[in-house]
Amino acid sequence: MELDELYREAILDHARHPRNFGDLEGCDRSAAAKNVSCGDAVRLSLRISRENRIEEIRFCGSGCAISTASASLLTLAVRGKSVEEALQLVESVQRLLTGASAPQDKLSGDLAALAGVRRFPQRVSCAMLSWHALEDALRTGETNSA
Amino acid sequence: MELDELYREAILDHARHPRNFGDLEGCDRSAAAKNVSCGDAVRLSLRISRENRIEEIRFCGSGCAISTASASLLTLAVRGKSVEEALQLVESVQRLLTGASAPQDKLSGDLAALAGVRRFPQRVSCAMLSWHALEDALRTGETNSA
Amino acid sequence: MRPAEELRTDFPALSQTAHGHPLAYLDNAATTQKPKAVLDTVRSFYEKDCANVHRGLYDLSVRATEAFESSRRRVADFIGAASPEEIVFTRGTTEAINLLAATASRSLLQRGDGVLLTEMEHHANLVPWQMLGSLGIRLSFLPVEDEQGTIDWNRIEEIAKKHRVRLLAFTHVSNSLGKVNPAAEICARARSLGLLTLVDAAQSAGHQRLSVREIGCDFLAFSGHKMCAPTGIGILYGRQELLSSLPPYQTGGEMIAEVRLDQSSWKAPPHRFEAGTPNIGGAIGLRAAIDYLQTVGLDMVEKHTSSLAAYAASGLASIPGIRILGPRDHRAGIVSFVLEGVHAHDLVAFLDQEGLALRAGDHCNQPLLRKFGLAATARASFYLYNLREEVDRLVEAVEKTRRYFAG
Amino acid sequence: MRPAEELRTDFPALSQTAHGHPLAYLDNAATTQKPKAVLDTVRSFYEKDCANVHRGLYDLSVRATEAFESSRRRVADFIGAASPEEIVFTRGTTEAINLLAATASRSLLQRGDGVLLTEMEHHANLVPWQMLGSLGIRLSFLPVEDEQGTIDWNRIEEIAKKHRVRLLAFTHVSNSLGKVNPAAEICARARSLGLLTLVDAAQSAGHQRLSVREIGCDFLAFSGHKMCAPTGIGILYGRQELLSSLPPYQTGGEMIAEVRLDQSSWKAPPHRFEAGTPNIGGAIGLRAAIDYLQTVGLDMVEKHTSSLAAYAASGLASIPGIRILGPRDHRAGIVSFVLEGVHAHDLVAFLDQEGLALRAGDHCNQPLLRKFGLAATARASFYLYNLREEVDRLVEAVEKTRRYFAG
Ligand SMILES: Cc1ncc(COP(=O)(O)O)c(C=O)c1O
Ligand SMILES: Cc1ncc(COP(=O)(O)O)c(C=O)c1O
């Protein structure tokens, strides 16, 4: 796979037109993550329902196309999911990108576009940035205004 | 030159039977030198006449055969010399042992035995130890009870 | 100088391909490639003369010690030091500056004294000084006035007086801007004010002629790996009387005169600062690197790299949306740039696909980039083996990437 | 194990002659020779994958980073660490202990706390702790009771209570006596008293199997160059929660999270402790050395070297006027001795003439030798490639020298 194929799919679109970009006023939880080696930063803010479902989620920050697109895709993928489902998804993404799961394992929908990142190990930390923040926000289980 | 030739000459004799070994009671000057890389130590004590001649000199300390023999030879060589002559001799010995002077330059008498040390660079500091102490004692020009 | 086309053949790593293209290695400010002569010398040391130094009385160890100490003499000669005793071997520039900061803070610098830096310092010449804050030693900064890297050195006097500055530490060549600071002029000014000086020569050593005598600095540091030597070796130069006034840094074997259970005494410099077994192979590699560079000719290296950088800057300038940092003229072999709408990481990832190895990031210059409103730039940095055609490929690939992202 | 005769051929330096005799390299406690496999691996890194680590996004740099970090994983595996994050690369044992002493004195150790050492420590595990005296941290010592190196480890409790000891730092194998200290037993005892432990494994790593899990220590240090790796690389192991509690040591690039002009924040271990460009080639060489040693088999290395040492001790014992230091049995591959009437320097100088490379001196153990009334000993130290016939040559040459000096 060449790099431009990776970008050509959903990535470039989401990088140029990130979905759910901004801060969520009156969020229940938030978490920030920073890639110290490149300076990319992302912050997620979430609203969680009484039934423990992600009702609303937004991200902001600055980063490369991969990290921006990944965060944008994340917001679409986890909205409506239960906290538990979302945490499972974090793990699937992590396993897929780091090559811990078999290559034929697929992510569904637009998220599938992230799979190509596994071919570019130096970019995995870009793609994982927002997912780490999500895990953080969901696990700490309390309002985190970092 | 093999090492045993070096030792065979005056060195072994002086190492076994060091001349002027001991402390000089009521000395005018003294100086100590230590080879930090091997722990060898020597102390010289001297009596200097009004005419600035070395009347009496003794050494003590512990060290290898080369450093002991060199100190013993030193005491014989400088007794009766003026301070200036002795300092010149220190320089000649230094130049000879470090290869700064031509190999055909010779030291006179028993001292000639030291010349072989130049073939064993790792032992030059052993041979020079007492000469450094002598220079120190003569240059500082005052009683040094180090 | 032998032409770069020919010099390249001395560097085994340069003959490889990357993503189907000939590798164009343009990250020399991070580390340079190593010529065969250096690799051969190090290997031959390990194959023939390998022993610990300063210890043994047997032949092998005498040869190892002689090789190691002759490297020190070679470095002294290379930078015009007054004697080999002025050269302390370290892991690199970072350790050299840490050594100086830690020991000076216990001798040359007093509580209440100031250290003056510039805003363009590499983290290696900033953070070690920050650490002295707990000892009451304060930092002040010469501002960088624009993206060209202009500093008003006239302000030294005013700042020095206001902040009781005792030491001025500055980079000779900025690793992100390619700006060359007038070291001799700066040191003369500092000396007239009674300040001590440290020159961070990480980006200038092995890239131009360098003489501590001409510069007139008190201390200077550089890394071997940025000038053809292996990793893990570098030096701190210090004027002899100053080095002698510094207490030890790391302690252990080789640096002590006498050890008792309750206290110890130290050897004279440079060994006072070299505790434990040093990087002997590294020092020998550094000597071989100096030999290599002097055969090539340092004036020619300087001319070649700065002319490549100027060529690159002018080529890149023609690309829409490009923003180039650093001086318009008299630029060292370094060109940092950003492309509007394309994050530096995406940009260099695309350049990598064309076989062009560039670095993207903050180049350990966070405060400076933050001042310019940037988190990262792409940086091309050149060395004696780079070619004009590599620059052409770079400019073309940046333009291609721009078009790709512009959609 | 392949027989030593065959293993020797892996080491290019061993095929040379010295003063007309085949070189018998018997100074392995100072540094070991390097096998071809290690030299090849390092060279191939520089020829193919040379780039700076943790920085670049291009292929070469990804490979360099992966090679460097895989070395860390290999070391973690080699000593049974729980994770690679517990391994900090240093120049060697000396730097590792300096790093720990300097950072622990700002975190784990408080004014008034004590550090307990033994009287047989190498200067590297003594002087860095002495330096903490100015911070009000006091040293106490487990006495060495005799020339065999006996230590009464039962006394830990009494001394620890009396001197408010917080950390026990001891050598696994004494580099002058060849004494092997029962590390697991000592650490268990220390742990039960709530003490932290540091094991100086400079003489045991690469000479026997080594597991921090089995030993149960908190920290451990060793040098690569004493186990087939190049000079300039070593490690500090620390339990993750302890490493995380330590502040940085050297500062600069690579170890910071965020830098502002006035302050900075740090990365997590191990990178927090690795400021600047590390010795990348050295780390890769260390990995290759571990690979080599594991192929040979560490149990076999231990058996071979200690049986050579026992053979040497019994052979030397037959020489009139000889005095052999160290334990009568369970001796590591090290034999220190003195010969009545012949200074150790003269002795090894004569041995050198027979092609036997031994070290004479205080072996960075001044306080211990002083206790025995000695300034220097001659020391033969063995490694996997030494031969019984080299021991025979040694015994013969010592006897010959004795006769020469006896006149
Ligand atoms: C200007 C400058 N100073 C210091 C350093 C640090 O050098 P090293 O990482 O070799 O210690 C560098 C290299 O990155 C540099 O460019
Ligand atoms: C027991 C012991 N500790 C520490 C050291 C110091 O090792 P290095 O010089 O590699 O830092 C040595 C080696 O001389 C040693 O034998």
mmCIF file of N, CA, C and O in Angstrom, chain B residues 1-5 7-8 12 16 36-40 62-66 120 122-123, chain D residues 19 343 345-347 349-353 360-362 366 370 375-376 403-407:
data_model
loop_
_atom_site.group_PDB
_atom_site.id
_atom_site.type_symbol
_atom_site.label_atom_id
_atom_site.label_comp_id
_atom_site.label_asym_id
_atom_site.label_seq_id
_atom_site.Cartn_x
_atom_site.Cartn_y
_atom_site.Cartn_z
ATOM 1 N N MET B 1 64.984 -4.457 22.930
ATOM 2 C CA MET B 1 65.356 -4.712 24.332
ATOM 3 C C MET B 1 64.237 -5.457 25.042
ATOM 4 O O MET B 1 63.081 -5.067 24.995
ATOM 5 N N GLU B 2 64.621 -6.511 25.705
ATOM 6 C CA GLU B 2 63.640 -7.249 26.490
ATOM 7 C C GLU B 2 63.624 -6.667 27.895
ATOM 8 O O GLU B 2 64.587 -6.068 28.359
ATOM 9 N N LEU B 3 62.497 -6.900 28.559
ATOM 10 C CA LEU B 3 62.324 -6.308 29.876
ATOM 11 C C LEU B 3 63.387 -6.787 30.860
ATOM 12 O O LEU B 3 63.906 -6.009 31.659
ATOM 13 N N ASP B 4 63.760 -8.073 30.758
ATOM 14 C CA ASP B 4 64.715 -8.563 31.756
ATOM 15 C C ASP B 4 66.083 -7.917 31.594
ATOM 16 O O ASP B 4 66.830 -7.774 32.549
ATOM 17 N N GLU B 5 66.411 -7.463 30.366
ATOM 18 C CA GLU B 5 67.655 -6.719 30.187
ATOM 19 C C GLU B 5 67.597 -5.394 30.940
ATOM 20 O O GLU B 5 68.571 -4.959 31.549
ATOM 21 N N TYR B 7 65.889 -4.710 33.558
ATOM 22 C CA TYR B 7 66.010 -4.941 34.995
ATOM 23 C C TYR B 7 67.408 -5.408 35.368
ATOM 24 O O TYR B 7 67.902 -5.124 36.438
ATOM 25 N N ARG B 8 68.042 -6.155 34.462
ATOM 26 C CA ARG B 8 69.295 -6.803 34.811
ATOM 27 C C ARG B 8 70.372 -5.796 35.177
ATOM 28 O O ARG B 8 71.208 -6.053 36.018
ATOM 29 N N LEU B 12 67.743 -3.753 39.118
ATOM 30 C CA LEU B 12 67.389 -4.796 40.079
ATOM 31 C C LEU B 12 68.205 -4.622 41.370
ATOM 32 O O LEU B 12 67.676 -4.745 42.480
ATOM 33 N N ARG B 16 66.524 -3.833 44.955
ATOM 34 C CA ARG B 16 66.710 -4.728 46.095
ATOM 35 C C ARG B 16 67.420 -4.044 47.252
ATOM 36 O O ARG B 16 67.135 -4.291 48.410
ATOM 37 N N VAL B 36 48.936 8.217 40.852
ATOM 38 C CA VAL B 36 47.561 7.861 41.195
ATOM 39 C C VAL B 36 47.089 6.640 40.436
ATOM 40 O O VAL B 36 46.178 5.951 40.869
ATOM 41 N N SER B 37 47.708 6.359 39.289
ATOM 42 C CA SER B 37 47.178 5.228 38.538
ATOM 43 C C SER B 37 47.651 3.890 39.118
ATOM 44 O O SER B 37 47.047 2.863 38.866
ATOM 45 N N CYS B 38 48.728 3.882 39.923
ATOM 46 C CA CYS B 38 49.170 2.598 40.454
ATOM 47 C C CYS B 38 49.374 2.606 41.960
ATOM 48 O O CYS B 38 49.632 1.572 42.563
ATOM 49 N N GLY B 39 49.300 3.778 42.568
ATOM 50 C CA GLY B 39 49.401 3.816 44.012
ATOM 51 C C GLY B 39 50.831 3.954 44.531
ATOM 52 O O GLY B 39 51.044 4.097 45.724
ATOM 53 N N ASP B 40 51.824 3.905 43.636
ATOM 54 C CA ASP B 40 53.198 4.069 44.090
ATOM 55 C C ASP B 40 53.388 5.461 44.683
ATOM 56 O O ASP B 40 52.856 6.444 44.178
ATOM 57 N N SER B 62 56.940 3.434 48.800
ATOM 58 C CA SER B 62 56.799 2.070 48.320
ATOM 59 C C SER B 62 56.439 2.102 46.851
ATOM 60 O O SER B 62 55.693 2.971 46.403
ATOM 61 N N GLY B 63 56.983 1.177 46.130
ATOM 62 C CA GLY B 63 56.695 1.187 44.701
ATOM 63 C C GLY B 63 57.323 -0.005 44.023
ATOM 64 O O GLY B 63 57.914 -0.876 44.673
ATOM 65 N N CYS B 64 57.197 -0.032 42.727
ATOM 66 C CA CYS B 64 57.735 -1.138 41.961
ATOM 67 C C CYS B 64 59.249 -0.994 41.850
ATOM 68 O O CYS B 64 59.831 0.005 42.291
ATOM 69 N N ALA B 65 59.864 -1.965 41.252
ATOM 70 C CA ALA B 65 61.320 -1.968 41.127
ATOM 71 C C ALA B 65 61.801 -0.736 40.373
ATOM 72 O O ALA B 65 62.811 -0.129 40.735
ATOM 73 N N ILE B 66 61.095 -0.372 39.318
ATOM 74 C CA ILE B 66 61.540 0.766 38.519
ATOM 75 C C ILE B 66 61.489 2.049 39.334
ATOM 76 O O ILE B 66 62.427 2.843 39.320
ATOM 77 N N PHE B 120 59.628 1.168 27.326
ATOM 78 C CA PHE B 120 58.429 0.648 27.994
ATOM 79 C C PHE B 120 57.590 1.822 28.483
ATOM 80 O O PHE B 120 57.606 2.166 29.668
ATOM 81 N N GLN B 122 54.733 2.457 29.327
ATOM 82 C CA GLN B 122 53.826 2.333 30.469
ATOM 83 C C GLN B 122 54.571 2.424 31.793
ATOM 84 O O GLN B 122 53.959 2.548 32.841
ATOM 85 N N ARG B 123 55.915 2.343 31.749
ATOM 86 C CA ARG B 123 56.679 2.398 32.995
ATOM 87 C C ARG B 123 57.347 3.749 33.194
ATOM 88 O O ARG B 123 58.033 3.961 34.200
ATOM 89 N N HIS D 19 54.591 -10.039 21.964
ATOM 90 C CA HIS D 19 55.990 -10.330 22.271
ATOM 91 C C HIS D 19 56.381 -11.739 21.809
ATOM 92 O O HIS D 19 57.065 -12.475 22.521
ATOM 93 N N HIS D 343 56.974 -6.574 43.276
ATOM 94 C CA HIS D 343 55.844 -5.659 43.184
ATOM 95 C C HIS D 343 54.927 -6.083 42.032
ATOM 96 O O HIS D 343 55.399 -6.545 40.993
ATOM 97 N N HIS D 345 53.404 -4.551 39.783
ATOM 98 C CA HIS D 345 53.660 -3.954 38.462
ATOM 99 C C HIS D 345 54.817 -4.614 37.760
ATOM 100 O O HIS D 345 54.806 -4.811 36.548
ATOM 101 N N ASP D 346 55.845 -4.910 38.537
ATOM 102 C CA ASP D 346 56.980 -5.616 37.926
ATOM 103 C C ASP D 346 56.538 -6.996 37.460
ATOM 104 O O ASP D 346 56.881 -7.432 36.367
ATOM 105 N N LEU D 347 55.735 -7.627 38.286
ATOM 106 C CA LEU D 347 55.275 -8.971 37.942
ATOM 107 C C LEU D 347 54.494 -8.967 36.624
ATOM 108 O O LEU D 347 54.813 -9.725 35.703
ATOM 109 N N ALA D 349 54.458 -6.802 34.315
ATOM 110 C CA ALA D 349 55.301 -6.370 33.195
ATOM 111 C C ALA D 349 56.089 -7.575 32.660
ATOM 112 O O ALA D 349 56.267 -7.729 31.452
ATOM 113 N N PHE D 350 56.546 -8.430 33.556
ATOM 114 C CA PHE D 350 57.242 -9.638 33.112
ATOM 115 C C PHE D 350 56.277 -10.622 32.452
ATOM 116 O O PHE D 350 56.615 -11.251 31.459
ATOM 117 N N LEU D 351 55.084 -10.727 32.988
ATOM 118 C CA LEU D 351 54.097 -11.627 32.374
ATOM 119 C C LEU D 351 53.751 -11.149 30.963
ATOM 120 O O LEU D 351 53.572 -11.945 30.044
ATOM 121 N N ASP D 352 53.676 -9.836 30.795
ATOM 122 C CA ASP D 352 53.388 -9.272 29.477
ATOM 123 C C ASP D 352 54.405 -9.742 28.453
ATOM 124 O O ASP D 352 54.062 -10.050 27.305
ATOM 125 N N GLN D 353 55.672 -9.841 28.884
ATOM 126 C CA GLN D 353 56.727 -10.284 27.970
ATOM 127 C C GLN D 353 56.510 -11.717 27.507
ATOM 128 O O GLN D 353 57.070 -12.146 26.516
ATOM 129 N N ALA D 360 47.585 -5.137 36.918
ATOM 130 C CA ALA D 360 48.099 -4.951 38.271
ATOM 131 C C ALA D 360 47.596 -3.612 38.759
ATOM 132 O O ALA D 360 47.518 -2.658 37.997
ATOM 133 N N GLY D 361 47.240 -3.541 40.007
ATOM 134 C CA GLY D 361 46.800 -2.255 40.530
ATOM 135 C C GLY D 361 45.864 -2.452 41.688
ATOM 136 O O GLY D 361 45.831 -3.515 42.310
ATOM 137 N N ASP D 362 45.098 -1.398 41.958
ATOM 138 C CA ASP D 362 44.162 -1.488 43.084
ATOM 139 C C ASP D 362 42.782 -1.929 42.613
ATOM 140 O O ASP D 362 41.868 -2.076 43.418
ATOM 141 N N GLN D 366 40.509 0.531 46.351
ATOM 142 C CA GLN D 366 41.542 0.995 47.294
ATOM 143 C C GLN D 366 41.224 0.675 48.753
ATOM 144 O O GLN D 366 42.081 0.140 49.470
ATOM 145 N N ARG D 370 43.696 -1.635 51.003
ATOM 146 C CA ARG D 370 44.346 -0.981 52.136
ATOM 147 C C ARG D 370 44.093 -1.791 53.403
ATOM 148 O O ARG D 370 44.990 -1.971 54.216
ATOM 149 N N ALA D 375 48.844 -2.314 48.319
ATOM 150 C CA ALA D 375 48.565 -1.195 47.426
ATOM 151 C C ALA D 375 48.119 -1.711 46.059
ATOM 152 O O ALA D 375 47.402 -1.032 45.338
ATOM 153 N N ALA D 376 48.559 -2.900 45.724
ATOM 154 C CA ALA D 376 48.258 -3.432 44.391
ATOM 155 C C ALA D 376 48.339 -4.956 44.412
ATOM 156 O O ALA D 376 49.087 -5.531 45.197
ATOM 157 N N ARG D 403 61.686 -16.567 40.241
ATOM 158 C CA ARG D 403 63.086 -16.994 40.257
ATOM 159 C C ARG D 403 64.002 -15.865 39.795
ATOM 160 O O ARG D 403 65.062 -15.649 40.336
ATOM 161 N N TYR D 404 63.534 -15.130 38.776
ATOM 162 C CA TYR D 404 64.334 -14.024 38.255
ATOM 163 C C TYR D 404 64.615 -13.003 39.364
ATOM 164 O O TYR D 404 65.740 -12.565 39.567
ATOM 165 N N PHE D 405 63.568 -12.617 40.086
ATOM 166 C CA PHE D 405 63.725 -11.597 41.118
ATOM 167 C C PHE D 405 64.457 -12.141 42.334
ATOM 168 O O PHE D 405 65.131 -11.393 43.042
ATOM 169 N N ALA D 406 64.288 -13.456 42.596
ATOM 170 C CA ALA D 406 64.990 -14.042 43.725
ATOM 171 C C ALA D 406 66.489 -14.039 43.442
ATOM 172 O O ALA D 406 67.318 -14.137 44.343
ATOM 173 N N GLY D 407 66.822 -13.869 42.167
ATOM 174 C CA GLY D 407 68.210 -13.727 41.754
ATOM 175 C C GLY D 407 68.873 -15.069 41.734
ATOM 176 O O GLY D 407 69.679 -15.456 42.513
#
